[in-house]
Short mmCIF file of C-alpha atoms and ligand atoms in Angstrom, two decimals:
data_model
loop_
_atom_site.label_atom_id
_atom_site.label_comp_id
_atom_site.label_asym_id
_atom_site.label_seq_id
_atom_site.Cartn_x
_atom_site.Cartn_y
_atom_site.Cartn_z
CA UNK A 59 0.01 0.03 -0.02
CA UNK A 60 1.63 3.33 -1.12
CA UNK A 61 2.20 5.88 1.53
CA UNK A 62 -0.01 8.94 1.11
CA UNK A 63 1.91 12.24 0.85
CA UNK A 64 0.58 15.71 1.29
CA UNK A 65 2.82 18.63 0.30
CA UNK A 66 2.49 22.19 1.71
CA UNK A 67 3.76 25.12 -0.46
CA UNK A 68 3.67 28.93 -0.35
CA UNK A 69 5.23 29.81 -3.71
CA UNK A 70 6.44 28.35 -7.00
CA UNK A 71 6.51 24.77 -5.70
CA UNK A 72 9.64 23.60 -7.56
CA UNK A 73 10.42 21.17 -4.69
CA UNK A 74 6.87 19.93 -4.74
CA UNK A 75 7.18 19.28 -8.49
CA UNK A 76 10.40 17.36 -7.88
CA UNK A 77 8.78 15.37 -5.15
CA UNK A 78 5.70 14.57 -7.18
CA UNK A 79 7.71 13.59 -10.29
CA UNK A 80 9.74 11.20 -8.22
CA UNK A 81 6.70 9.33 -6.78
CA UNK A 82 6.19 7.00 -9.71
CA UNK A 83 6.80 3.29 -10.59
CA UNK A 84 8.04 1.27 -7.60
CA UNK A 85 8.25 4.32 -5.42
CA UNK A 86 6.62 3.51 -1.96
CA UNK A 87 4.64 6.72 -1.90
CA UNK A 88 2.23 8.83 -3.88
CA UNK A 89 1.27 12.53 -3.69
CA UNK A 90 -2.48 12.96 -2.64
CA UNK A 91 -2.70 16.66 -1.97
CA UNK A 92 -0.88 19.97 -2.38
CA UNK A 93 -2.01 22.69 0.00
CA UNK A 94 -0.97 26.39 -0.19
CA UNK A 95 -1.44 29.14 2.39
CA UNK A 96 -1.39 31.56 -0.61
CA UNK A 97 -4.24 31.29 -3.23
CA UNK A 98 -1.83 32.88 -5.76
CA UNK A 99 0.98 30.42 -5.29
CA UNK A 100 2.33 29.35 -8.71
CA UNK A 101 2.79 25.83 -7.40
CA UNK A 102 -1.01 25.23 -7.33
CA UNK A 103 -1.30 25.30 -11.11
CA UNK A 104 1.78 23.05 -11.41
CA UNK A 105 0.19 20.51 -9.09
CA UNK A 106 -3.07 20.60 -10.97
CA UNK A 107 -1.15 20.13 -14.26
CA UNK A 108 0.37 16.99 -12.49
CA UNK A 109 -3.12 15.72 -11.69
CA UNK A 110 -2.72 16.25 -7.94
CA UNK A 111 -5.61 17.55 -5.89
CA UNK A 112 -5.07 20.94 -4.47
CA UNK A 113 -6.45 23.12 -1.65
CA UNK A 114 -5.91 26.57 -0.27
CA UNK A 115 -5.98 27.56 3.39
CA UNK A 116 -5.36 31.35 3.23
CA UNK A 117 -3.57 32.40 6.42
CA UNK A 118 -4.75 36.04 5.70
CA UNK A 119 -8.31 34.90 6.43
CA UNK A 120 -7.27 34.24 10.10
CA UNK A 121 -5.45 37.50 11.00
CA UNK A 122 -3.67 37.18 14.42
CA UNK A 123 -5.29 33.68 14.98
CA UNK A 124 -2.65 31.15 14.11
CA UNK A 125 -4.63 28.45 16.01
CA UNK A 126 -7.75 28.97 13.75
CA UNK A 127 -5.52 28.82 10.64
CA UNK A 128 -3.92 25.56 11.83
CA UNK A 129 -7.26 24.05 12.76
CA UNK A 130 -8.52 24.51 9.26
CA UNK A 131 -5.20 23.45 7.77
CA UNK A 132 -5.29 20.22 9.90
CA UNK A 133 -8.96 19.47 8.93
CA UNK A 134 -8.08 20.01 5.26
CA UNK A 135 -5.10 17.69 5.46
CA UNK A 136 -6.94 15.02 7.43
CA UNK A 137 -9.68 14.81 4.72
CA UNK A 138 -6.93 13.21 2.59
CA UNK A 139 -5.46 10.99 5.37
CA UNK A 140 -1.78 11.64 4.69
CA UNK A 141 0.79 9.30 6.01
CA UNK A 142 3.60 11.83 5.41
CA UNK A 143 3.50 15.63 5.17
CA UNK A 144 6.24 17.44 3.25
CA UNK A 145 6.83 21.18 3.70
CA UNK A 146 8.22 22.47 0.47
CA UNK A 147 8.84 26.06 0.35
CA UNK A 148 6.10 26.55 2.98
CA UNK A 149 6.60 29.84 4.60
CA UNK A 150 4.34 29.84 7.61
CA UNK A 151 5.77 28.90 11.09
CA UNK A 152 3.69 26.11 12.61
CA UNK A 153 3.01 25.88 16.29
CA UNK A 154 3.95 22.94 18.48
CA UNK A 155 0.28 22.15 18.68
CA UNK A 156 0.26 21.40 14.95
CA UNK A 157 3.69 19.86 14.54
CA UNK A 158 2.90 17.47 17.50
CA UNK A 159 0.00 16.05 15.30
CA UNK A 160 2.66 15.03 12.62
CA UNK A 161 5.55 14.04 14.84
CA UNK A 162 7.71 11.48 13.06
CA UNK A 163 5.94 11.98 9.76
CA UNK A 164 6.54 15.53 8.62
CA UNK A 165 9.61 16.74 6.58
CA UNK A 166 11.02 20.05 5.60
CA UNK A 167 13.68 21.30 3.30
CA UNK A 168 15.73 24.19 4.53
CA UNK A 169 18.23 26.01 2.40
CA UNK A 170 21.30 25.76 4.72
CA UNK A 171 23.70 23.16 6.15
CA UNK A 172 21.81 22.79 9.46
CA UNK A 173 22.35 23.35 12.23
CA UNK A 174 23.83 26.50 10.57
CA UNK A 175 21.55 29.32 9.67
CA UNK A 176 18.14 28.36 10.96
CA UNK A 177 15.43 30.76 9.95
CA UNK A 178 15.47 33.20 6.98
CA UNK A 179 18.05 34.74 4.56
CA UNK A 180 20.33 31.71 4.76
CA UNK A 181 22.21 32.35 1.55
CA UNK A 182 23.06 36.07 2.53
CA UNK A 183 24.13 34.79 6.06
CA UNK A 184 26.45 32.12 4.57
CA UNK A 185 28.03 34.67 2.26
CA UNK A 186 28.35 37.31 5.04
CA UNK A 187 30.07 34.62 7.13
CA UNK A 188 32.60 33.97 4.31
CA UNK A 189 31.64 30.29 4.29
CA UNK A 190 33.49 28.24 1.60
CA UNK A 191 30.57 25.86 1.27
CA UNK A 192 26.74 26.08 1.58
CA UNK A 193 23.91 23.69 1.01
CA UNK A 194 20.47 22.43 1.90
CA UNK A 195 19.09 20.00 4.45
CA UNK A 196 15.99 17.83 4.76
CA UNK A 197 14.88 17.33 8.34
CA UNK A 198 12.05 15.91 10.38
CA UNK A 199 9.82 18.87 11.63
CA UNK A 200 9.70 19.29 15.42
CA UNK A 201 8.37 22.11 17.54
CA UNK A 202 11.52 24.09 17.34
CA UNK A 203 12.13 25.90 13.95
CA UNK A 204 14.43 24.19 11.49
CA UNK A 205 15.69 22.01 14.41
CA UNK A 206 14.55 18.39 13.87
CA UNK A 207 16.74 15.43 13.00
CA UNK A 208 18.59 15.97 9.73
CA UNK A 209 17.91 13.15 7.18
CA UNK A 210 19.89 14.41 4.27
CA UNK A 211 22.14 17.19 3.10
CA UNK A 212 23.53 18.44 -0.22
CA UNK A 213 26.63 20.68 -0.37
CA UNK A 214 27.98 23.22 -2.89
CA UNK A 215 31.07 25.21 -2.97
CA UNK A 216 30.61 28.94 -2.60
CA UNK A 217 32.01 30.67 -5.76
CA UNK A 218 33.74 34.08 -5.95
CA UNK A 219 31.25 36.78 -6.75
CA UNK A 220 28.29 34.69 -5.54
CA UNK A 221 25.23 36.78 -4.58
CA UNK A 222 22.38 35.35 -2.36
CA UNK A 223 20.28 35.03 -5.56
CA UNK A 224 22.98 33.26 -7.58
CA UNK A 225 23.80 30.93 -4.61
CA UNK A 226 20.06 30.15 -4.20
CA UNK A 227 19.77 29.37 -7.93
CA UNK A 228 22.78 27.12 -7.92
CA UNK A 229 21.51 25.33 -4.77
CA UNK A 230 17.89 24.75 -6.02
CA UNK A 231 18.72 21.86 -8.42
CA UNK A 232 20.36 20.03 -5.40
CA UNK A 233 17.26 20.55 -3.45
CA UNK A 234 15.38 18.83 -6.17
CA UNK A 235 17.63 15.85 -6.01
CA UNK A 236 17.89 15.69 -2.16
CA UNK A 237 14.34 15.95 -1.07
CA UNK A 238 13.00 13.10 -3.31
CA UNK A 239 15.94 10.93 -2.30
CA UNK A 240 15.13 11.46 1.40
CA UNK A 241 11.39 10.94 0.93
CA UNK A 242 12.02 7.64 -0.89
CA UNK A 243 13.90 6.33 2.13
CA UNK A 244 11.66 8.00 4.68
CA UNK A 245 8.59 6.28 3.09
CA UNK A 246 10.11 2.83 3.88
CA UNK A 247 11.21 3.80 7.39
CA UNK A 248 14.91 3.91 6.22
CA UNK A 249 16.57 6.65 8.17
CA UNK A 250 19.95 6.22 6.54
CA UNK A 251 21.16 9.88 5.85
CA UNK A 252 21.31 11.01 2.24
CA UNK A 253 24.51 12.94 1.51
CA UNK A 254 24.99 14.73 -1.87
CA UNK A 255 28.08 16.80 -2.64
C1 GRF B 482 13.62 26.90 -1.66
O1 GRF B 482 14.87 27.53 -1.68
C2 GRF B 482 13.47 26.05 -0.43
O2 GRF B 482 14.74 25.62 0.13
C3 GRF B 482 12.79 26.99 0.46
O3 GRF B 482 11.89 27.77 -0.32
C4 GRF B 482 12.53 27.94 -1.61
C5 GRF B 482 11.49 27.92 -2.73
O4 GRF B 482 11.09 26.63 -2.81
N1 GRF B 482 12.21 26.42 1.63
P1 GRF B 482 10.01 26.09 -3.99
O5 GRF B 482 10.55 26.47 -5.30
O6 GRF B 482 8.68 26.89 -3.72
O7 GRF B 482 9.91 24.68 -3.75
#
């Protein structure tokens, strides 16, 4: 029986596309839903083009009420009975009340070599620090932001003249390789780390 995977996005959804395209053939999982907190997220059309059901839970409809937003998000998710939830460019911080519901079955991709640079602006921070290498990490989601067990990492060398935008653009293809590789193992309870460099 395939594992049912729901993917949460906020923007273009390039990681969602990579995940969805990987779940074919003998892959132990299949995408069942793509949810965005932004009705204008470009990834929604990409999901529909891939034949994946979509939903929107617009966080702006719940101003200053994170719990109400998460209640609707949870109810929307549960209607599709996901076994695994993948955050893929999802830009809302989730409370412990929500992450606890998916403990041990929710993943996120973060554009840094965790535990370095949790939070935002990771590429700029790596450049400012003069790091010689940068990368991305896939980790299990826990209550603390960008803090759960790391299940895979991909590394790139920082190049002379890199800007945050150029670094992000060079990193994105590695994200698209890393996240599907981690999900494939995760879906069969294989926690062997994926290391790409
Ligand atoms: C990616 O850099 C990802 O690491 C971060 O959001 C960015 C956009 O992702 N979480 P996507 O193209 O929407 O998947």
